[in-house]
Each structure stands twice: as C-alpha cells, then as structure tokens.
Amino acid sequence: MPLAEHLREFRKRIVLAAVGIALGMVAGWYLYTPVFEALQKPVLDAARQDDALVTVNFSGIATALDMQIKMSLVLGIVVSAPWWLYQLWAFVAPGLHQRERRYTFAFLGAAVPLFFSGVAFGWWVFPRAIRVLTGFTPDGAANFLDAQLFMTFAMRLILAFGLAFVFPVVMVALTWTRLVRGRTWLHGWRWAVFLIFLAAAILTPTPDAVTMLFMAGPMVVLYFSAVGICMLRDRSFERRQDREAVE
C-alpha cells in the first residue's frame, strides 16, 4: 500500500475512533455521578475512620462542569474500548494476508478483556492509594483534596493500567504483521522488565515493595507470555518460508 493510502487509512481510523469515543462520552456524561460517588467513597471512608476532615474540594465556579466533561471523556474512552481497539487492528490488518485477517476476532477477544481487566485492577488499587495517602494527614488538620488533581489522578491511574494490560496484545499484533520479530522482544526483555518495574514504582501509591511487586507481576507475566507467542509466530513463519523455498 502506498504511503498516501496509508495516511488516508490512518486518518479514517482516527476519525472513526474519535466518533466512537464521542458517542461513549454521551454515556460517560450519565455515568459521571455514580462513578464520582464511587471514587469519592474512599475519601469519605478515610474521614470517618480517622475522624478527620477529608473532602474533595471544587475550588472554582466552573470546576465541577470542567471536571464532568473531562471525566466523561475518560469514561467515553473506557466504554468505547472495543470500538477503538477494532480501529487499531483494522489499520494494521491490510498488511496481513487474506487468511490471516480472521485473527481479528482473536485480537479483539484478547485485547478487550485485558483492557477491562487493567481498568478493574486500577479501580482496585485506587481506594487503597487514597486510604494510604490521606492517612498522613496530621491529627486536627483538614485535608481538602483539589477536585481537578483528585480526579486526574484517579482517571490516569485507571487508564494507565488498562493500556498497560493491552500492550502485550499489541506486541503480538506487531509480530503477526512482521513489523517486529519475536527475537527483538526477547532480546529487549531486560529493558522491558526495568521499565515495567519503574512504571509500577511511579504508579504505586504506597512505599512498600510488596505492593509494587504485586502491580508489576501481572505486567511481567503478560509481557513474557506475549514474547512466547511471538517466538512461536516467528517459528511458524520460518517453517512456511522453508516449505515455500523447497516447493
């Protein structure tokens, strides 16, 4: 496919993904209140547990509206994940042979559950992070959490885990299209593990190593699982080439 066609295809997929996210934002707008209440719950629980004044503070007149729009966007990304993940694959699929395009369902069947698993994992981590961080508030002091920073922290944490869990599927897709060989992923495993633990250390809200290992562990397992699949793909491709050379 010529470069100009690649660019047109890329623009088409970006537009379609954006339309899906925009429609997801409509659902996100109506989901905002229950999601905000769920995210605020650990703050209220911490306040009751420590008998302290801990609350989410909207410091400006338009802050609440601005926050709802931003959260609707993030919720739109989450809700429309199957659609924009399909657009990602559809952009790559033209590089595959006709018989290989049937793997579309395999890609979506792996990517979508992994994305939502990552989101669920981030959702599980978030309240524990809030309990730990608000626990440092001195006795007799108040902790007014800025709504913008509070919700940005929550949304970035949850989205980061969702995208991190999808990356191994992207690795396999890149190998399937012969853009990156499995050996390349294998040779870079040291850097990959280092970056995974670095990301886990940054995202982990608690200072203990156990929590960091618990967060990094699934990512390392997913990475090496993807490497194994990529290596099998390399071997299959090489055997097919050998058969074609003999024929």
PDB file of C-alpha atoms in Angstrom:
ATOM      1  CA  MET A   1       0.000   0.000   0.000  1.00  0.00           C
ATOM      2  CA  PRO A   2       1.483   3.417  -0.995  1.00  0.00           C
ATOM      3  CA  LEU A   3       2.313   5.954   1.715  1.00  0.00           C
ATOM      4  CA  ALA A   4      -0.543   8.266   0.695  1.00  0.00           C
ATOM      5  CA  GLU A   5      -3.043   5.420   1.101  1.00  0.00           C
ATOM      6  CA  HIS A   6      -1.539   4.541   4.491  1.00  0.00           C
ATOM      7  CA  LEU A   7      -2.036   8.130   5.628  1.00  0.00           C
ATOM      8  CA  ARG A   8      -5.615   8.197   4.356  1.00  0.00           C
ATOM      9  CA  GLU A   9      -6.338   4.909   6.098  1.00  0.00           C
ATOM     10  CA  PHE A  10      -4.752   6.224   9.302  1.00  0.00           C
ATOM     11  CA  ARG A  11      -6.890   9.388   9.147  1.00  0.00           C
ATOM     12  CA  LYS A  12     -10.005   7.312   8.508  1.00  0.00           C
ATOM     13  CA  ARG A  13      -9.360   5.085  11.533  1.00  0.00           C
ATOM     14  CA  ILE A  14      -8.583   8.065  13.775  1.00  0.00           C
ATOM     15  CA  VAL A  15     -11.845   9.753  12.762  1.00  0.00           C
ATOM     16  CA  LEU A  16     -13.875   6.578  13.322  1.00  0.00           C
ATOM     17  CA  ALA A  17     -12.225   6.010  16.706  1.00  0.00           C
ATOM     18  CA  ALA A  18     -12.933   9.645  17.668  1.00  0.00           C
ATOM     19  CA  VAL A  19     -16.598   9.279  16.674  1.00  0.00           C
ATOM     20  CA  GLY A  20     -16.861   6.163  18.847  1.00  0.00           C
ATOM     21  CA  ILE A  21     -15.247   7.932  21.798  1.00  0.00           C
ATOM     22  CA  ALA A  22     -17.567  10.927  21.313  1.00  0.00           C
ATOM     23  CA  LEU A  23     -20.582   8.626  21.484  1.00  0.00           C
ATOM     24  CA  GLY A  24     -19.026   6.978  24.529  1.00  0.00           C
ATOM     25  CA  MET A  25     -18.774  10.434  26.114  1.00  0.00           C
ATOM     26  CA  VAL A  26     -22.572  10.673  25.992  1.00  0.00           C
ATOM     27  CA  ALA A  27     -22.788   7.517  28.086  1.00  0.00           C
ATOM     28  CA  GLY A  28     -19.956   8.840  30.259  1.00  0.00           C
ATOM     29  CA  TRP A  29     -21.924  12.021  30.951  1.00  0.00           C
ATOM     30  CA  TYR A  30     -24.744   9.988  32.507  1.00  0.00           C
ATOM     31  CA  LEU A  31     -22.305   7.683  34.310  1.00  0.00           C
ATOM     32  CA  TYR A  32     -20.450  10.620  35.860  1.00  0.00           C
ATOM     33  CA  THR A  33     -22.473  10.861  39.093  1.00  0.00           C
ATOM     34  CA  PRO A  34     -22.295   7.174  40.137  1.00  0.00           C
ATOM     35  CA  VAL A  35     -18.616   6.946  39.120  1.00  0.00           C
ATOM     36  CA  PHE A  36     -17.726  10.123  41.033  1.00  0.00           C
ATOM     37  CA  GLU A  37     -19.575   8.857  44.099  1.00  0.00           C
ATOM     38  CA  ALA A  38     -17.700   5.548  43.895  1.00  0.00           C
ATOM     39  CA  LEU A  39     -14.343   7.329  43.568  1.00  0.00           C
ATOM     40  CA  GLN A  40     -15.193   9.703  46.420  1.00  0.00           C
ATOM     41  CA  LYS A  41     -16.230   6.868  48.740  1.00  0.00           C
ATOM     42  CA  PRO A  42     -12.687   6.004  49.938  1.00  0.00           C
ATOM     43  CA  VAL A  43     -12.197   9.678  50.852  1.00  0.00           C
ATOM     44  CA  LEU A  44     -15.360   9.701  52.950  1.00  0.00           C
ATOM     45  CA  ASP A  45     -14.427   6.351  54.483  1.00  0.00           C
ATOM     46  CA  ALA A  46     -10.997   7.700  55.418  1.00  0.00           C
ATOM     47  CA  ALA A  47     -12.590  10.754  57.008  1.00  0.00           C
ATOM     48  CA  ARG A  48     -14.900   8.580  59.142  1.00  0.00           C
ATOM     49  CA  GLN A  49     -12.167   6.121  60.048  1.00  0.00           C
ATOM     50  CA  ASP A  50      -9.700   8.785  61.194  1.00  0.00           C
ATOM     51  CA  ASP A  51     -12.356  11.183  62.495  1.00  0.00           C
ATOM     52  CA  ALA A  52     -10.783  13.900  60.349  1.00  0.00           C
ATOM     53  CA  LEU A  53     -11.962  16.470  57.839  1.00  0.00           C
ATOM     54  CA  VAL A  54     -11.075  14.974  54.456  1.00  0.00           C
ATOM     55  CA  THR A  55     -13.106  16.033  51.443  1.00  0.00           C
ATOM     56  CA  VAL A  56     -12.930  16.687  47.706  1.00  0.00           C
ATOM     57  CA  ASN A  57     -12.940  20.428  47.095  1.00  0.00           C
ATOM     58  CA  PHE A  58     -14.218  22.180  43.945  1.00  0.00           C
ATOM     59  CA  SER A  59     -12.330  25.464  44.122  1.00  0.00           C
ATOM     60  CA  GLY A  60     -13.916  27.342  41.201  1.00  0.00           C
ATOM     61  CA  ILE A  61     -17.350  28.133  39.800  1.00  0.00           C
ATOM     62  CA  ALA A  62     -16.781  26.140  36.611  1.00  0.00           C
ATOM     63  CA  THR A  63     -14.622  23.422  38.177  1.00  0.00           C
ATOM     64  CA  ALA A  64     -17.492  20.964  38.597  1.00  0.00           C
ATOM     65  CA  LEU A  65     -18.571  21.340  34.946  1.00  0.00           C
ATOM     66  CA  ASP A  66     -14.985  21.126  33.702  1.00  0.00           C
ATOM     67  CA  MET A  67     -14.445  18.001  35.773  1.00  0.00           C
ATOM     68  CA  GLN A  68     -17.605  16.359  34.458  1.00  0.00           C
ATOM     69  CA  ILE A  69     -16.533  16.992  30.857  1.00  0.00           C
ATOM     70  CA  LYS A  70     -13.068  15.534  31.458  1.00  0.00           C
ATOM     71  CA  MET A  71     -14.434  12.516  33.277  1.00  0.00           C
ATOM     72  CA  SER A  72     -16.992  11.961  30.526  1.00  0.00           C
ATOM     73  CA  LEU A  73     -14.121  11.865  28.025  1.00  0.00           C
ATOM     74  CA  VAL A  74     -12.203   9.274  30.043  1.00  0.00           C
ATOM     75  CA  LEU A  75     -15.351   7.227  30.601  1.00  0.00           C
ATOM     76  CA  GLY A  76     -16.037   7.508  26.868  1.00  0.00           C
ATOM     77  CA  ILE A  77     -12.605   6.031  26.150  1.00  0.00           C
ATOM     78  CA  VAL A  78     -13.315   3.155  28.534  1.00  0.00           C
ATOM     79  CA  VAL A  79     -16.845   2.471  27.281  1.00  0.00           C
ATOM     80  CA  SER A  80     -15.836   2.600  23.607  1.00  0.00           C
ATOM     81  CA  ALA A  81     -12.691   0.464  24.065  1.00  0.00           C
ATOM     82  CA  PRO A  82     -13.934  -2.403  21.849  1.00  0.00           C
ATOM     83  CA  TRP A  83     -14.575   0.072  19.016  1.00  0.00           C
ATOM     84  CA  TRP A  84     -11.252   1.949  19.038  1.00  0.00           C
ATOM     85  CA  LEU A  85      -9.317  -1.281  19.608  1.00  0.00           C
ATOM     86  CA  TYR A  86     -11.015  -2.622  16.490  1.00  0.00           C
ATOM     87  CA  GLN A  87      -9.956   0.520  14.579  1.00  0.00           C
ATOM     88  CA  LEU A  88      -6.373  -0.077  15.714  1.00  0.00           C
ATOM     89  CA  TRP A  89      -6.486  -3.602  14.354  1.00  0.00           C
ATOM     90  CA  ALA A  90      -8.280  -2.522  11.167  1.00  0.00           C
ATOM     91  CA  PHE A  91      -5.405  -0.137  10.426  1.00  0.00           C
ATOM     92  CA  VAL A  92      -2.898  -2.979  10.778  1.00  0.00           C
ATOM     93  CA  ALA A  93      -4.996  -5.691   9.069  1.00  0.00           C
ATOM     94  CA  PRO A  94      -4.412  -4.572   5.435  1.00  0.00           C
ATOM     95  CA  GLY A  95      -0.800  -5.701   5.903  1.00  0.00           C
ATOM     96  CA  LEU A  96      -1.968  -9.266   6.553  1.00  0.00           C
ATOM     97  CA  HIS A  97      -2.787 -11.974   4.068  1.00  0.00           C
ATOM     98  CA  GLN A  98      -6.452 -12.689   3.488  1.00  0.00           C
ATOM     99  CA  ARG A  99      -6.348 -15.896   5.524  1.00  0.00           C
ATOM    100  CA  GLU A 100      -4.680 -14.067   8.404  1.00  0.00           C
ATOM    101  CA  ARG A 101      -7.383 -11.408   8.741  1.00  0.00           C
ATOM    102  CA  ARG A 102      -9.559 -13.936  10.532  1.00  0.00           C
ATOM    103  CA  TYR A 103      -7.368 -13.240  13.568  1.00  0.00           C
ATOM    104  CA  THR A 104      -9.358 -10.029  14.050  1.00  0.00           C
ATOM    105  CA  PHE A 105     -11.643 -11.823  16.486  1.00  0.00           C
ATOM    106  CA  ALA A 106      -8.643 -13.298  18.301  1.00  0.00           C
ATOM    107  CA  PHE A 107      -7.095  -9.824  18.672  1.00  0.00           C
ATOM    108  CA  LEU A 108     -10.309  -8.268  19.983  1.00  0.00           C
ATOM    109  CA  GLY A 109     -11.050 -11.341  22.084  1.00  0.00           C
ATOM    110  CA  ALA A 110      -7.745 -10.835  23.885  1.00  0.00           C
ATOM    111  CA  ALA A 111      -7.372  -7.036  23.839  1.00  0.00           C
ATOM    112  CA  VAL A 112     -10.831  -6.077  25.096  1.00  0.00           C
ATOM    113  CA  PRO A 113     -10.875  -8.349  28.194  1.00  0.00           C
ATOM    114  CA  LEU A 114      -7.289  -7.376  29.020  1.00  0.00           C
ATOM    115  CA  PHE A 115      -8.115  -3.674  28.767  1.00  0.00           C
ATOM    116  CA  PHE A 116     -11.094  -4.026  31.091  1.00  0.00           C
ATOM    117  CA  SER A 117      -9.041  -6.235  33.419  1.00  0.00           C
ATOM    118  CA  GLY A 118      -6.440  -3.474  33.639  1.00  0.00           C
ATOM    119  CA  VAL A 119      -9.158  -0.891  34.308  1.00  0.00           C
ATOM    120  CA  ALA A 120     -10.595  -3.125  37.042  1.00  0.00           C
ATOM    121  CA  PHE A 121      -7.138  -3.577  38.536  1.00  0.00           C
ATOM    122  CA  GLY A 122      -6.579   0.190  38.584  1.00  0.00           C
ATOM    123  CA  TRP A 123     -10.011   0.625  40.166  1.00  0.00           C
ATOM    124  CA  TRP A 124      -8.967  -1.856  42.860  1.00  0.00           C
ATOM    125  CA  VAL A 125      -5.698  -0.005  43.538  1.00  0.00           C
ATOM    126  CA  PHE A 126      -7.231   3.488  43.696  1.00  0.00           C
ATOM    127  CA  PRO A 127      -9.149   3.321  47.027  1.00  0.00           C
ATOM    128  CA  ARG A 128      -6.152   1.722  48.719  1.00  0.00           C
ATOM    129  CA  ALA A 129      -3.992   4.568  47.452  1.00  0.00           C
ATOM    130  CA  ILE A 130      -6.415   7.128  48.861  1.00  0.00           C
ATOM    131  CA  ARG A 131      -6.538   5.447  52.273  1.00  0.00           C
ATOM    132  CA  VAL A 132      -2.743   5.399  52.500  1.00  0.00           C
ATOM    133  CA  LEU A 133      -2.169   8.943  51.269  1.00  0.00           C
ATOM    134  CA  THR A 134      -4.870  10.566  53.404  1.00  0.00           C
ATOM    135  CA  GLY A 135      -3.545   8.638  56.381  1.00  0.00           C
ATOM    136  CA  PHE A 136      -0.583  11.023  56.524  1.00  0.00           C
ATOM    137  CA  THR A 137      -2.847  13.954  57.461  1.00  0.00           C
ATOM    138  CA  PRO A 138      -1.820  15.131  60.993  1.00  0.00           C
ATOM    139  CA  ASP A 139      -4.358  14.978  63.811  1.00  0.00           C
ATOM    140  CA  GLY A 140      -6.504  18.083  63.983  1.00  0.00           C
ATOM    141  CA  ALA A 141      -5.669  19.110  60.412  1.00  0.00           C
ATOM    142  CA  ALA A 142      -8.022  19.217  57.426  1.00  0.00           C
ATOM    143  CA  ASN A 143      -7.273  17.725  54.029  1.00  0.00           C
ATOM    144  CA  PHE A 144      -9.077  19.473  51.181  1.00  0.00           C
ATOM    145  CA  LEU A 145      -8.350  17.415  48.050  1.00  0.00           C
ATOM    146  CA  ASP A 146      -8.459  19.543  44.917  1.00  0.00           C
ATOM    147  CA  ALA A 147     -11.116  18.021  42.656  1.00  0.00           C
ATOM    148  CA  GLN A 148      -9.064  18.514  39.488  1.00  0.00           C
ATOM    149  CA  LEU A 149      -5.966  16.795  40.894  1.00  0.00           C
ATOM    150  CA  PHE A 150      -8.023  14.112  42.640  1.00  0.00           C
ATOM    151  CA  MET A 151      -9.977  13.051  39.571  1.00  0.00           C
ATOM    152  CA  THR A 152      -6.987  13.409  37.239  1.00  0.00           C
ATOM    153  CA  PHE A 153      -5.010  11.071  39.495  1.00  0.00           C
ATOM    154  CA  ALA A 154      -7.892   8.561  39.516  1.00  0.00           C
ATOM    155  CA  MET A 155      -8.512   8.621  35.770  1.00  0.00           C
ATOM    156  CA  ARG A 156      -4.836   8.462  34.788  1.00  0.00           C
ATOM    157  CA  LEU A 157      -4.204   5.585  37.178  1.00  0.00           C
ATOM    158  CA  ILE A 158      -7.139   3.560  35.866  1.00  0.00           C
ATOM    159  CA  LEU A 159      -6.421   4.284  32.195  1.00  0.00           C
ATOM    160  CA  ALA A 160      -2.704   3.565  32.632  1.00  0.00           C
ATOM    161  CA  PHE A 161      -3.444   0.061  33.851  1.00  0.00           C
ATOM    162  CA  GLY A 162      -5.952  -0.543  31.082  1.00  0.00           C
ATOM    163  CA  LEU A 163      -3.466   0.453  28.371  1.00  0.00           C
ATOM    164  CA  ALA A 164      -0.590  -1.410  30.059  1.00  0.00           C
ATOM    165  CA  PHE A 165      -2.586  -4.639  30.020  1.00  0.00           C
ATOM    166  CA  VAL A 166      -3.323  -4.204  26.298  1.00  0.00           C
ATOM    167  CA  PHE A 167       0.318  -3.656  25.287  1.00  0.00           C
ATOM    168  CA  PRO A 168       1.188  -7.409  25.139  1.00  0.00           C
ATOM    169  CA  VAL A 169      -1.591  -7.881  22.571  1.00  0.00           C
ATOM    170  CA  VAL A 170      -0.117  -5.018  20.524  1.00  0.00           C
ATOM    171  CA  MET A 171       3.264  -6.782  20.727  1.00  0.00           C
ATOM    172  CA  VAL A 172       1.735  -9.936  19.263  1.00  0.00           C
ATOM    173  CA  ALA A 173      -0.080  -7.928  16.564  1.00  0.00           C
ATOM    174  CA  LEU A 174       3.154  -6.216  15.505  1.00  0.00           C
ATOM    175  CA  THR A 175       4.897  -9.588  15.283  1.00  0.00           C
ATOM    176  CA  TRP A 176       1.974 -11.097  13.363  1.00  0.00           C
ATOM    177  CA  THR A 177       2.332  -8.382  10.732  1.00  0.00           C
ATOM    178  CA  ARG A 178       6.118  -8.935  10.618  1.00  0.00           C
ATOM    179  CA  LEU A 179       6.832  -5.366  11.722  1.00  0.00           C
ATOM    180  CA  VAL A 180       8.711  -6.559  14.831  1.00  0.00           C
ATOM    181  CA  ARG A 181      10.249 -10.009  15.213  1.00  0.00           C
ATOM    182  CA  GLY A 182       9.747 -12.060  18.334  1.00  0.00           C
ATOM    183  CA  ARG A 183      13.510 -12.160  18.855  1.00  0.00           C
ATOM    184  CA  THR A 184      13.506  -8.375  19.152  1.00  0.00           C
ATOM    185  CA  TRP A 185      11.068  -8.529  22.057  1.00  0.00           C
ATOM    186  CA  LEU A 186      13.077 -11.344  23.635  1.00  0.00           C
ATOM    187  CA  HIS A 187      16.407  -9.525  23.352  1.00  0.00           C
ATOM    188  CA  GLY A 188      14.893  -6.429  24.953  1.00  0.00           C
ATOM    189  CA  TRP A 189      13.444  -8.273  27.967  1.00  0.00           C
ATOM    190  CA  ARG A 190      15.837  -6.624  30.448  1.00  0.00           C
ATOM    191  CA  TRP A 191      14.782  -3.144  29.385  1.00  0.00           C
ATOM    192  CA  ALA A 192      11.152  -4.223  29.376  1.00  0.00           C
ATOM    193  CA  VAL A 193      11.298  -5.578  32.931  1.00  0.00           C
ATOM    194  CA  PHE A 194      13.157  -2.473  34.087  1.00  0.00           C
ATOM    195  CA  LEU A 195      10.554  -0.163  32.549  1.00  0.00           C
ATOM    196  CA  ILE A 196       7.690  -2.245  33.980  1.00  0.00           C
ATOM    197  CA  PHE A 197       9.094  -2.003  37.499  1.00  0.00           C
ATOM    198  CA  LEU A 198       9.875   1.679  37.018  1.00  0.00           C
ATOM    199  CA  ALA A 199       6.285   2.337  35.959  1.00  0.00           C
ATOM    200  CA  ALA A 200       4.996   0.272  38.889  1.00  0.00           C
ATOM    201  CA  ALA A 201       7.186   2.226  41.315  1.00  0.00           C
ATOM    202  CA  ILE A 202       5.834   5.522  39.967  1.00  0.00           C
ATOM    203  CA  LEU A 203       2.205   4.396  39.985  1.00  0.00           C
ATOM    204  CA  THR A 204       2.325   2.586  43.316  1.00  0.00           C
ATOM    205  CA  PRO A 205       0.907   4.934  45.947  1.00  0.00           C
ATOM    206  CA  THR A 206       2.438   3.054  48.871  1.00  0.00           C
ATOM    207  CA  PRO A 207       6.151   2.954  49.698  1.00  0.00           C
ATOM    208  CA  ASP A 208       6.360  -0.802  50.339  1.00  0.00           C
ATOM    209  CA  ALA A 209       7.978  -3.147  47.815  1.00  0.00           C
ATOM    210  CA  VAL A 210       5.249  -5.781  48.179  1.00  0.00           C
ATOM    211  CA  THR A 211       2.606  -3.563  46.563  1.00  0.00           C
ATOM    212  CA  MET A 212       4.982  -2.610  43.758  1.00  0.00           C
ATOM    213  CA  LEU A 213       5.724  -6.288  43.064  1.00  0.00           C
ATOM    214  CA  PHE A 214       2.025  -7.065  43.122  1.00  0.00           C
ATOM    215  CA  MET A 215       1.423  -4.394  40.475  1.00  0.00           C
ATOM    216  CA  ALA A 216       4.434  -5.232  38.311  1.00  0.00           C
ATOM    217  CA  GLY A 217       3.942  -9.015  38.494  1.00  0.00           C
ATOM    218  CA  PRO A 218       0.937  -9.301  36.143  1.00  0.00           C
ATOM    219  CA  MET A 219       2.609  -6.975  33.621  1.00  0.00           C
ATOM    220  CA  VAL A 220       5.808  -9.072  33.588  1.00  0.00           C
ATOM    221  CA  VAL A 221       3.796 -12.280  33.171  1.00  0.00           C
ATOM    222  CA  LEU A 222       1.803 -10.752  30.306  1.00  0.00           C
ATOM    223  CA  TYR A 223       4.998  -9.490  28.649  1.00  0.00           C
ATOM    224  CA  PHE A 224       6.729 -12.878  28.664  1.00  0.00           C
ATOM    225  CA  SER A 225       3.517 -14.615  27.593  1.00  0.00           C
ATOM    226  CA  ALA A 226       3.408 -12.271  24.609  1.00  0.00           C
ATOM    227  CA  VAL A 227       7.098 -12.933  23.881  1.00  0.00           C
ATOM    228  CA  GLY A 228       6.391 -16.676  23.868  1.00  0.00           C
ATOM    229  CA  ILE A 229       3.535 -16.254  21.391  1.00  0.00           C
ATOM    230  CA  CYS A 230       5.717 -14.001  19.216  1.00  0.00           C
ATOM    231  CA  MET A 231       8.510 -16.590  19.168  1.00  0.00           C
ATOM    232  CA  LEU A 232       6.048 -19.295  18.116  1.00  0.00           C
ATOM    233  CA  ARG A 233       4.838 -16.984  15.354  1.00  0.00           C
ATOM    234  CA  ASP A 234       8.434 -16.497  14.153  1.00  0.00           C
ATOM    235  CA  ARG A 235       8.989 -20.252  14.005  1.00  0.00           C
ATOM    236  CA  SER A 236       5.744 -20.800  12.123  1.00  0.00           C
ATOM    237  CA  PHE A 237       6.638 -18.111   9.602  1.00  0.00           C
ATOM    238  CA  GLU A 238      10.153 -19.518   9.103  1.00  0.00           C
ATOM    239  CA  ARG A 239       8.824 -23.061   8.572  1.00  0.00           C
ATOM    240  CA  ARG A 240       6.358 -21.767   5.990  1.00  0.00           C
ATOM    241  CA  GLN A 241       9.153 -19.943   4.186  1.00  0.00           C
ATOM    242  CA  ASP A 242      11.248 -23.134   4.154  1.00  0.00           C
ATOM    243  CA  ARG A 243       8.364 -25.134   2.661  1.00  0.00           C
ATOM    244  CA  GLU A 244       7.792 -22.487   0.001  1.00  0.00           C
ATOM    245  CA  ALA A 245      11.528 -22.474  -0.856  1.00  0.00           C
ATOM    246  CA  VAL A 246      11.541 -26.256  -1.259  1.00  0.00           C
ATOM    247  CA  GLU A 247       8.469 -26.173  -3.491  1.00  0.00           C
TER     248      GLU A 247
END
